[in-house]
């Protein structure tokens, strides 16, 4: 493991020393005490992506989810309200909900039969005279303190106080808007199941890589080459795409400049309008003159801090397990109303992502080699300076870099540092 | 123009429908020898040899969550038709499919081989459906992985040769996070 603290820099906070404008320290990825601090200050505090409302469409639907180290149950109560229950009995700590998903208005702990409503409220306990009768205990399942959603994307914050989801998402909301704006009825679903990819790497390598436009030509050259994919060119030295720091730790690879120059609808999806006529007609009906622009510009490629990555037609939910391990949950975007793009998006996602994906298995190989690398002693630092000398500010006030620049990573680290410097 | 709804209809899932009687002309020993050969080609990363076993209507399926949901409407680890098998082989043969470069060291055991029944195919013939269990030990630079599960094969005799039509691999741990699966399972 790299040294816990770089010795040559003094003064400032601990994270001033570890997170610098052009480099970050290797111990950020290997030190278990930093990971424990991240759980407290990031994962148990900020808004974390958990799932999607379309996974629990009906009253009393539920599905088990992970929020960092917490096993949670996402429920929709009889009135349609969402809850994130911590899957732990108030009596002896067991997991109350065993099934992965289902429909039930209540959960019964197998150990002593304590029963909870799907809002977390304790409904009853057997042989109640032992507690002086019914309704004597002011106990319930734990709950993720705040639950909110944006266009169906459900987030939870274990902190009762803090910025609202709206404030947390900030400019990244516009990217979710872009995604749902490619659906003729303005909604997407994440109901195609999840691939679960175990990754022996610190979670931050993934968050940094998602908008790293420098790697695709190298890591994915094998698949771009054999399929004749034009994606590689979007991330070349000549690309007009930009990397944008959206603030609040969020970043994107904005490929629209490239797609606008081609001005070909559905090029972003690797197809042409005549091959998806039903979708194109539905878009024109829904959005009129604006449909063409939407279908030319395509879907976002955005990393939303700390764990939601929207990669055009795939959605990733990254959850940490330990300092050197995380899980990537990945699914295909589906459009409400079930039209012809959905099967294509499932098929493309199966080919690209998950443990055998022809793209993501290679990214994951890099993450795992990253992790092995930062366990080496020297050099202690990782370099994040690419493009620092050629950044500019766009019309909306965001810092942008070239397609292959590390502008997104630097935005990640600025926000990371601000959260880690906060009081416990 | 094709209507939107017409395109949403799913074909039956590939493992739907009833089996018919075991077709004539199959010897269990011959079937086993074929399965062992397929396993050896996969273990030894003989991509060309392995790919040549498949028919043109090939289907190579590794679902998640037990037997899996419909593979056209939900995600699977692998759901390859013949074209995608070919793409997968071309990618790995570049030598820059980093998830498999260097390739895994691998050996698997196949057991409990059982002729299950016949499966009617689109051409009007009947393929042989075979079930087996397997266990594979994979060694990679960052450690070993143990893989195990149930395999369902469909086999067809083409010009006197046995060919592979369908292979579905239900991993015993496919309800949990899986590590990278870069080799031919």
XYZ file of C-alpha atoms in Angstrom:
609
model
C 0.000 0.000 0.000
C 1.166 3.524 -0.704
C 2.197 5.667 2.240
C -0.737 7.050 4.156
C 0.287 10.658 3.761
C 2.569 12.323 1.272
C 5.370 13.650 3.423
C 6.589 16.541 1.352
C 3.514 18.709 1.674
C 2.644 20.374 4.905
C -0.146 22.608 6.062
C -3.769 22.669 4.970
C -6.262 19.921 5.673
C -5.485 16.242 5.249
C -7.399 16.345 1.986
C -5.529 19.444 0.803
C -2.505 17.216 0.853
C -4.152 14.209 -0.787
C -6.226 15.953 -3.460
C -4.330 18.526 -5.469
C -5.272 20.267 -8.710
C -3.059 18.148 -10.952
C -2.602 14.982 -8.937
C -4.243 12.804 -6.290
C -2.616 10.501 -3.801
C -2.667 6.724 -4.190
C -3.750 6.159 -0.605
C -7.183 7.549 -1.511
C -7.819 4.201 -3.198
C -6.147 1.884 -0.709
C -6.482 3.255 2.811
C -9.282 1.500 4.723
C -9.624 4.459 7.086
C -10.321 6.773 4.149
C -12.906 4.294 2.880
C -14.567 4.269 6.308
C -14.597 8.060 6.261
C -16.112 8.045 2.752
C -18.942 5.857 3.990
C -19.725 8.392 6.704
C -19.203 11.582 4.746
C -20.325 10.609 1.256
C -22.312 7.388 1.085
C -24.250 7.892 4.333
C -24.763 11.576 3.754
C -25.139 12.715 0.176
C -27.820 11.655 -2.304
C -27.033 8.198 -3.649
C -28.772 6.648 -6.657
C -30.654 3.544 -5.548
C -33.015 2.472 -8.318
C -35.918 3.521 -10.457
C -39.602 3.927 -9.778
C -40.396 1.576 -12.666
C -38.923 -1.259 -10.581
C -41.871 -0.911 -8.181
C -44.680 0.207 -10.500
C -47.689 -1.011 -8.487
C -48.837 -0.219 -4.934
C -47.157 -2.593 -2.450
C -44.411 -3.585 -4.916
C -40.982 -3.888 -3.372
C -37.445 -4.679 -4.475
C -34.243 -5.199 -2.513
C -31.503 -2.680 -3.217
C -28.052 -1.779 -2.022
C -27.049 1.634 -0.686
C -23.307 1.297 -0.110
C -23.036 -1.152 2.812
C -26.755 -0.969 3.597
C -29.281 -3.598 2.499
C -32.417 -1.598 1.754
C -35.899 -2.430 0.552
C -37.417 -0.011 -1.899
C -41.159 -0.129 -1.366
C -44.181 1.597 -2.798
C -46.905 1.813 -0.180
C -50.633 1.463 -0.817
C -50.890 5.193 -1.444
C -48.095 5.096 -4.014
C -45.421 6.734 -1.881
C -41.839 5.430 -2.066
C -39.833 4.315 0.955
C -36.317 3.002 1.424
C -36.389 0.713 4.453
C -33.233 -0.520 6.068
C -33.611 -4.279 6.055
C -33.151 -4.892 9.736
C -35.577 -5.989 12.417
C -35.861 -3.632 15.382
C -35.880 -6.627 17.709
C -32.814 -8.779 17.005
C -31.383 -7.204 13.864
C -32.290 -9.872 11.291
C -33.059 -9.136 7.692
C -36.819 -8.733 7.640
C -37.278 -9.076 3.896
C -35.781 -12.217 2.315
C -37.188 -12.125 -1.182
C -35.481 -10.079 -3.862
C -38.686 -8.510 -5.100
C -42.426 -8.973 -4.800
C -45.697 -7.412 -3.809
C -46.705 -7.232 -0.169
C -48.128 -4.656 2.187
C -46.069 -6.025 5.072
C -42.907 -7.934 5.976
C -42.605 -10.513 8.719
C -39.317 -11.233 10.435
C -38.690 -15.000 10.427
C -37.039 -15.026 13.851
C -39.866 -14.024 16.243
C -42.598 -13.006 13.859
C -42.436 -9.242 14.253
C -44.384 -7.687 11.411
C -43.835 -4.361 9.687
C -45.927 -2.379 7.250
C -44.157 -1.544 3.968
C -43.685 1.952 5.352
C -41.436 0.538 8.094
C -44.046 0.939 10.847
C -44.170 -1.919 13.388
C -47.554 -3.606 13.045
C -47.286 -6.265 15.675
C -45.322 -8.828 17.639
C -46.460 -12.267 18.800
C -47.358 -13.021 22.457
C -47.711 -9.311 23.095
C -48.343 -9.662 26.835
C -44.585 -9.921 27.192
C -44.468 -6.282 26.196
C -47.528 -5.220 28.186
C -49.929 -5.625 25.245
C -50.379 -4.384 21.721
C -48.927 -1.173 20.331
C -46.614 -0.660 23.293
C -43.325 -0.469 21.413
C -42.194 2.683 19.653
C -40.006 0.770 17.263
C -39.895 0.271 13.509
C -37.591 -0.648 10.687
C -34.853 1.871 10.038
C -35.445 4.156 7.108
C -33.231 6.022 4.717
C -33.938 9.474 6.093
C -34.708 11.171 2.804
C -36.059 9.646 -0.395
C -36.674 11.637 -3.541
C -36.767 10.989 -7.249
C -36.195 12.829 -10.482
C -37.904 11.545 -13.624
C -38.281 8.237 -11.798
C -34.596 7.912 -10.782
C -34.765 7.233 -7.034
C -32.132 8.597 -4.689
C -31.712 8.195 -0.964
C -29.834 10.182 1.644
C -29.169 8.672 5.048
C -28.767 12.205 6.445
C -31.926 13.889 7.685
C -30.518 17.311 6.834
C -28.596 18.573 3.854
C -28.991 19.872 0.332
C -32.174 18.825 -1.444
C -31.997 16.324 -4.312
C -32.718 19.221 -6.627
C -29.696 21.091 -5.281
C -27.533 17.968 -5.363
C -28.344 17.187 -8.981
C -27.871 20.779 -10.079
C -26.875 20.956 -13.713
C -26.971 17.179 -14.051
C -30.767 17.404 -14.097
C -30.504 18.717 -17.630
C -28.785 15.486 -18.686
C -31.569 13.338 -17.225
C -33.994 15.643 -19.030
C -32.152 14.904 -22.278
C -32.457 11.180 -21.710
C -36.175 11.172 -20.974
C -36.659 13.633 -23.837
C -35.677 10.851 -26.218
C -38.742 8.915 -25.147
C -41.883 9.891 -27.025
C -43.859 10.083 -23.794
C -41.086 11.751 -21.832
C -40.438 8.817 -19.527
C -37.934 5.999 -19.304
C -38.096 2.764 -17.362
C -35.337 0.690 -15.809
C -37.259 -2.556 -15.722
C -35.037 -4.797 -17.859
C -33.266 -6.328 -14.848
C -29.736 -5.643 -13.639
C -26.398 -7.220 -14.428
C -24.190 -7.355 -11.341
C -20.484 -7.097 -11.999
C -18.139 -7.663 -9.076
C -15.131 -5.404 -9.434
C -11.969 -5.687 -7.386
C -11.300 -1.984 -7.385
C -11.978 1.122 -5.383
C -15.231 2.771 -6.502
C -13.520 6.040 -7.421
C -11.642 4.487 -10.334
C -15.036 3.849 -11.912
C -16.435 7.295 -11.161
C -13.335 8.879 -12.724
C -13.309 6.631 -15.774
C -16.927 7.163 -16.772
C -16.237 10.534 -18.391
C -12.583 9.884 -19.212
C -12.520 10.457 -22.957
C -8.848 9.552 -23.159
C -9.190 5.770 -22.705
C -11.789 4.557 -25.263
C -9.448 4.368 -28.251
C -7.043 2.245 -26.258
C -9.163 0.105 -23.949
C -11.922 -0.407 -26.518
C -9.854 -0.424 -29.686
C -10.383 -4.183 -29.992
C -14.159 -3.952 -30.281
C -14.239 -0.674 -32.215
C -11.901 -2.227 -34.745
C -13.783 -5.459 -35.364
C -17.214 -3.814 -35.504
C -16.151 -0.738 -37.482
C -17.687 1.389 -34.735
C -17.471 5.171 -35.192
C -17.460 5.678 -31.409
C -13.679 5.780 -31.167
C -13.479 8.871 -33.347
C -15.702 10.750 -30.901
C -12.882 10.446 -28.388
C -9.960 11.274 -30.628
C -7.601 14.207 -30.670
C -9.590 15.686 -33.559
C -13.009 15.333 -31.936
C -15.117 18.445 -31.386
C -16.816 16.811 -28.383
C -16.135 18.407 -25.029
C -15.666 17.190 -21.489
C -17.716 19.320 -19.118
C -17.459 19.767 -15.386
C -21.113 20.195 -14.459
C -20.302 21.120 -10.867
C -21.230 19.236 -7.667
C -18.954 16.378 -8.748
C -20.957 15.668 -11.919
C -19.381 15.602 -15.371
C -20.173 14.665 -18.929
C -18.681 13.871 -22.277
C -20.802 16.113 -24.461
C -20.803 14.453 -27.866
C -23.416 16.781 -29.360
C -20.931 18.924 -31.316
C -19.928 15.801 -33.258
C -23.479 14.617 -33.858
C -24.636 18.096 -34.869
C -21.932 18.257 -37.507
C -23.161 14.983 -39.027
C -26.809 16.070 -38.569
C -27.987 12.480 -39.030
C -30.925 11.439 -36.836
C -30.256 8.234 -34.855
C -26.548 8.217 -35.712
C -25.947 8.406 -31.959
C -27.706 5.020 -31.670
C -25.791 3.547 -34.582
C -28.847 3.288 -36.797
C -30.905 5.216 -39.315
C -34.542 6.427 -39.185
C -35.726 3.899 -41.773
C -34.716 1.052 -39.454
C -36.752 2.389 -36.508
C -39.727 4.005 -38.268
C -42.219 3.560 -35.445
C -39.951 5.326 -32.979
C -39.176 8.176 -35.361
C -42.863 8.713 -36.113
C -43.710 8.705 -32.411
C -40.961 11.264 -31.724
C -42.275 13.571 -34.443
C -45.771 13.248 -33.088
C -44.610 14.014 -29.544
C -42.138 16.801 -30.167
C -42.962 18.250 -33.578
C -40.196 20.368 -35.017
C -37.898 19.642 -32.075
C -37.900 15.877 -32.678
C -35.200 16.071 -35.307
C -32.792 17.917 -32.997
C -33.369 15.391 -30.218
C -32.723 12.443 -32.512
C -29.580 14.077 -33.910
C -28.072 15.046 -30.558
C -28.822 11.758 -28.837
C -28.550 10.620 -25.228
C -26.246 11.942 -22.508
C -22.993 10.442 -21.298
C -22.974 11.732 -17.754
C -21.519 10.709 -14.403
C -23.704 11.895 -11.527
C -21.816 11.960 -8.243
C -21.211 9.598 -6.577
C -22.676 6.564 -8.314
C -25.086 7.093 -11.228
C -23.614 6.787 -14.682
C -25.851 7.238 -17.687
C -23.983 5.962 -20.738
C -26.421 6.836 -23.504
C -28.642 3.734 -23.432
C -27.242 2.081 -20.320
C -27.577 3.041 -16.697
C -24.990 2.060 -14.120
C -25.392 2.050 -10.374
C -21.995 1.799 -8.665
C -21.958 0.620 -5.063
C -18.864 0.261 -2.885
C -18.259 -2.948 -0.948
C -14.828 -2.351 0.583
C -11.830 -0.150 -0.084
C -10.764 -2.419 -2.929
C -14.101 -3.758 -4.114
C -17.326 -2.493 -5.603
C -20.242 -3.736 -7.671
C -21.402 -2.281 -10.957
C -25.112 -2.787 -11.506
C -26.010 -2.168 -15.133
C -29.196 -2.184 -17.135
C -30.647 -1.044 -20.439
C -32.763 2.068 -20.681
C -36.285 1.184 -21.724
C -38.843 3.581 -23.036
C -42.335 3.640 -21.648
C -44.929 2.414 -24.094
C -42.656 -0.389 -25.216
C -41.691 0.435 -28.753
C -39.140 -0.861 -31.176
C -36.049 0.684 -29.588
C -36.436 -1.338 -26.403
C -35.345 -4.735 -27.710
C -32.439 -3.116 -29.515
C -31.361 -1.375 -26.326
C -31.499 -4.658 -24.411
C -29.511 -6.450 -27.085
C -26.875 -3.727 -27.370
C -26.546 -3.567 -23.600
C -26.027 -7.318 -23.295
C -23.277 -7.059 -25.889
C -21.598 -4.115 -24.193
C -21.917 -4.255 -20.417
C -21.820 -6.634 -17.504
C -19.300 -9.379 -16.660
C -18.921 -10.558 -20.282
C -19.642 -7.244 -22.003
C -17.438 -6.484 -24.959
C -16.855 -2.968 -23.590
C -17.273 -3.023 -19.823
C -15.337 -6.193 -19.102
C -12.318 -4.387 -20.531
C -12.977 -1.248 -18.472
C -13.273 -3.476 -15.431
C -9.974 -5.105 -16.263
C -8.458 -1.609 -16.207
C -10.066 -0.783 -12.840
C -8.649 -3.941 -11.338
C -5.202 -3.229 -12.753
C -5.558 0.367 -11.436
C -6.159 -1.050 -7.993
C -3.209 -3.406 -8.157
C -1.085 -0.515 -9.416
C -1.829 1.893 -6.597
C -0.708 -0.735 -4.130
C 2.791 -0.179 -5.543
C 5.054 2.176 -3.648
C 6.313 4.579 -6.266
C 5.256 6.947 -7.730
C 2.733 7.644 -5.000
C 0.551 9.944 -7.084
C -1.950 9.638 -9.911
C -1.773 12.365 -12.495
C -4.979 14.239 -13.381
C -3.540 17.237 -15.208
C -4.471 16.347 -18.777
C -5.985 19.425 -20.449
C -5.458 21.675 -17.426
C -3.730 24.190 -19.654
C -6.441 24.335 -22.307
C -9.664 24.517 -20.331
C -12.206 27.236 -20.950
C -15.548 28.352 -19.584
C -18.623 27.800 -21.740
C -21.586 30.118 -22.219
C -23.370 28.577 -19.231
C -20.349 29.125 -16.985
C -19.147 25.508 -16.842
C -15.509 24.537 -17.212
C -14.967 22.532 -20.373
C -12.012 20.687 -21.799
C -11.292 18.801 -24.998
C -12.862 15.391 -25.659
C -9.905 13.547 -24.160
C -9.199 15.846 -21.201
C -9.436 15.066 -17.492
C -11.776 17.967 -16.766
C -14.458 15.625 -15.430
C -12.071 13.925 -13.016
C -10.944 17.248 -11.630
C -14.575 18.208 -11.045
C -15.091 14.919 -9.234
C -12.121 15.528 -6.961
C -13.072 19.123 -6.124
C -16.456 17.977 -4.896
C -15.034 14.890 -3.187
C -12.617 17.066 -1.247
C -15.352 19.447 -0.132
C -17.418 16.548 1.230
C -14.482 14.860 2.933
C -13.400 18.095 4.615
C -16.833 18.503 6.227
C -17.275 17.770 9.923
C -18.090 14.191 10.888
C -45.413 1.495 -42.088
C -45.096 -1.067 -39.343
C -47.068 -0.100 -36.290
C -45.304 0.522 -33.012
C -47.097 -2.240 -31.177
C -46.398 -4.915 -33.750
C -42.700 -4.515 -33.077
C -43.021 -4.989 -29.363
C -44.276 -8.547 -29.582
C -41.683 -10.943 -28.290
C -41.015 -14.307 -29.843
C -41.297 -17.215 -27.388
C -38.289 -17.429 -25.072
C -35.672 -19.846 -26.420
C -36.315 -22.438 -23.709
C -40.114 -22.314 -23.988
C -42.263 -25.150 -25.246
C -42.433 -28.872 -24.714
C -39.723 -31.355 -25.500
C -40.489 -34.263 -27.794
C -39.033 -37.753 -27.656
C -35.290 -38.206 -27.928
C -34.601 -38.354 -31.661
C -33.195 -41.503 -33.270
C -29.560 -41.965 -34.139
C -27.764 -40.606 -31.067
C -25.307 -42.603 -28.976
C -24.707 -41.237 -25.481
C -20.984 -41.975 -25.696
C -20.723 -39.986 -28.915
C -22.605 -37.101 -27.336
C -20.288 -37.080 -24.340
C -17.232 -37.089 -26.585
C -18.623 -34.043 -28.367
C -19.273 -32.187 -25.089
C -15.773 -32.978 -23.868
C -14.315 -31.686 -27.107
C -16.324 -28.467 -26.855
C -15.099 -28.066 -23.266
C -11.473 -28.683 -24.222
C -11.589 -26.167 -27.080
C -13.041 -23.591 -24.691
C -10.519 -24.407 -21.946
C -7.628 -24.083 -24.368
C -8.917 -20.837 -25.911
C -9.057 -22.454 -29.332
C -11.406 -19.798 -30.640
C -11.537 -20.958 -34.254
C -12.095 -24.573 -33.301
C -14.787 -23.643 -30.826
C -16.572 -21.267 -33.196
C -16.618 -23.937 -35.921
C -18.800 -26.167 -33.731
C -21.765 -23.818 -34.007
C -24.597 -23.904 -36.527
C -25.831 -20.730 -38.220
C -28.883 -20.567 -35.958
C -26.633 -20.624 -32.891
C -27.710 -19.302 -29.510
C -25.276 -18.954 -26.610
C -27.049 -17.779 -23.465
C -25.849 -17.047 -19.932
C -28.813 -15.610 -17.997
C -28.924 -13.942 -14.599
C -31.370 -14.693 -11.794
C -31.759 -18.420 -12.126
C -33.175 -19.529 -15.452
C -33.475 -15.881 -16.497
C -36.339 -13.796 -17.743
C -37.067 -13.270 -21.447
C -33.669 -12.548 -23.025
C -35.065 -10.032 -25.497
C -36.694 -7.871 -22.845
C -34.272 -8.285 -19.945
C -30.500 -8.287 -19.639
C -28.346 -11.433 -19.645
C -24.615 -11.882 -19.134
C -24.389 -13.335 -22.656
C -27.084 -13.738 -25.285
C -25.202 -14.253 -28.525
C -26.536 -15.269 -31.891
C -24.146 -16.554 -34.550
C -23.105 -13.038 -35.594
C -22.345 -11.958 -32.094
C -20.381 -15.131 -31.357
C -18.316 -14.220 -34.388
C -17.808 -10.639 -33.155
C -16.810 -11.933 -29.731
C -14.240 -14.271 -31.278
C -12.854 -11.546 -33.537
C -12.471 -9.238 -30.565
C -10.610 -11.730 -28.421
C -8.372 -12.711 -31.334
C -7.098 -9.114 -31.592
C -5.086 -9.885 -28.470
C -6.329 -6.582 -27.049
C -9.483 -7.851 -25.409
C -7.858 -6.974 -22.104
C -10.379 -8.882 -20.001
C -8.909 -11.966 -21.660
C -5.378 -10.810 -22.450
C -3.564 -12.652 -21.102
C -6.105 -15.449 -21.442
C -7.352 -17.290 -18.377
C -5.832 -20.608 -17.453
C -8.779 -22.870 -17.281
C -9.973 -26.445 -16.819
C -13.487 -27.692 -16.433
C -15.171 -30.953 -15.590
C -18.489 -31.921 -17.136
C -20.658 -34.522 -15.467
C -24.170 -35.825 -15.041
C -24.573 -35.900 -18.815
C -28.153 -36.782 -19.599
C -30.083 -36.979 -22.853
C -33.144 -34.904 -22.022
C -35.317 -35.031 -25.122
C -35.885 -33.670 -28.578
C -36.400 -30.041 -29.515
C -38.147 -29.146 -32.748
C -36.207 -26.582 -34.732
C -37.292 -23.941 -37.233
C -36.195 -26.071 -40.173
C -38.635 -28.810 -39.186
C -36.032 -31.165 -37.744
C -35.563 -32.295 -34.174
C -32.400 -31.398 -32.250
C -31.131 -33.429 -29.322
C -31.327 -31.656 -25.975
C -28.669 -32.657 -23.465
C -28.231 -31.574 -19.860
C -25.015 -31.591 -17.834
C -23.416 -30.061 -14.779
C -20.027 -28.416 -14.901
C -17.377 -26.969 -12.686
C -14.507 -24.829 -13.941
C -11.429 -23.551 -12.186
C -10.183 -20.317 -13.703
C -6.808 -18.847 -12.829
C -6.085 -15.213 -13.606
C -3.364 -12.808 -12.492
C -5.500 -11.503 -9.642
C -6.643 -14.857 -8.339
C -8.692 -17.956 -8.977
C -12.393 -18.191 -9.622
C -14.554 -21.260 -9.276
C -17.467 -21.395 -11.701
C -20.224 -23.960 -11.656
C -23.654 -24.534 -13.031
C -26.052 -26.360 -15.266
C -25.627 -26.461 -19.026
C -28.312 -27.259 -21.550
C -27.024 -28.077 -25.019
C -28.881 -28.647 -28.250
C -27.030 -30.747 -30.804
C -27.699 -31.478 -34.474
C -26.103 -33.847 -36.952
C -25.022 -31.965 -40.065
C -23.304 -33.902 -42.864
C -22.322 -36.626 -40.449
C -20.841 -34.221 -37.895
C -22.282 -33.199 -34.555
C -22.802 -29.448 -34.335
C -23.776 -27.143 -31.480
C -27.075 -25.299 -31.907
C -27.717 -23.942 -28.432
C -25.879 -23.658 -25.164
C -27.471 -22.198 -22.065
C -25.329 -21.900 -18.959
C -27.181 -21.321 -15.685
C -24.528 -20.413 -13.145
C -25.336 -21.460 -9.601
C -24.404 -17.988 -8.334
C -26.078 -15.926 -11.033
C -28.239 -14.109 -8.499
C -25.130 -12.511 -7.012
C -22.474 -10.148 -8.391
C -20.246 -12.074 -10.800
C -16.631 -11.312 -11.593
C -15.541 -10.628 -15.145
C -16.379 -13.556 -17.396
C -13.877 -13.238 -20.202
C -13.407 -16.873 -21.175
C -15.782 -19.197 -23.039
C -18.028 -20.673 -20.409
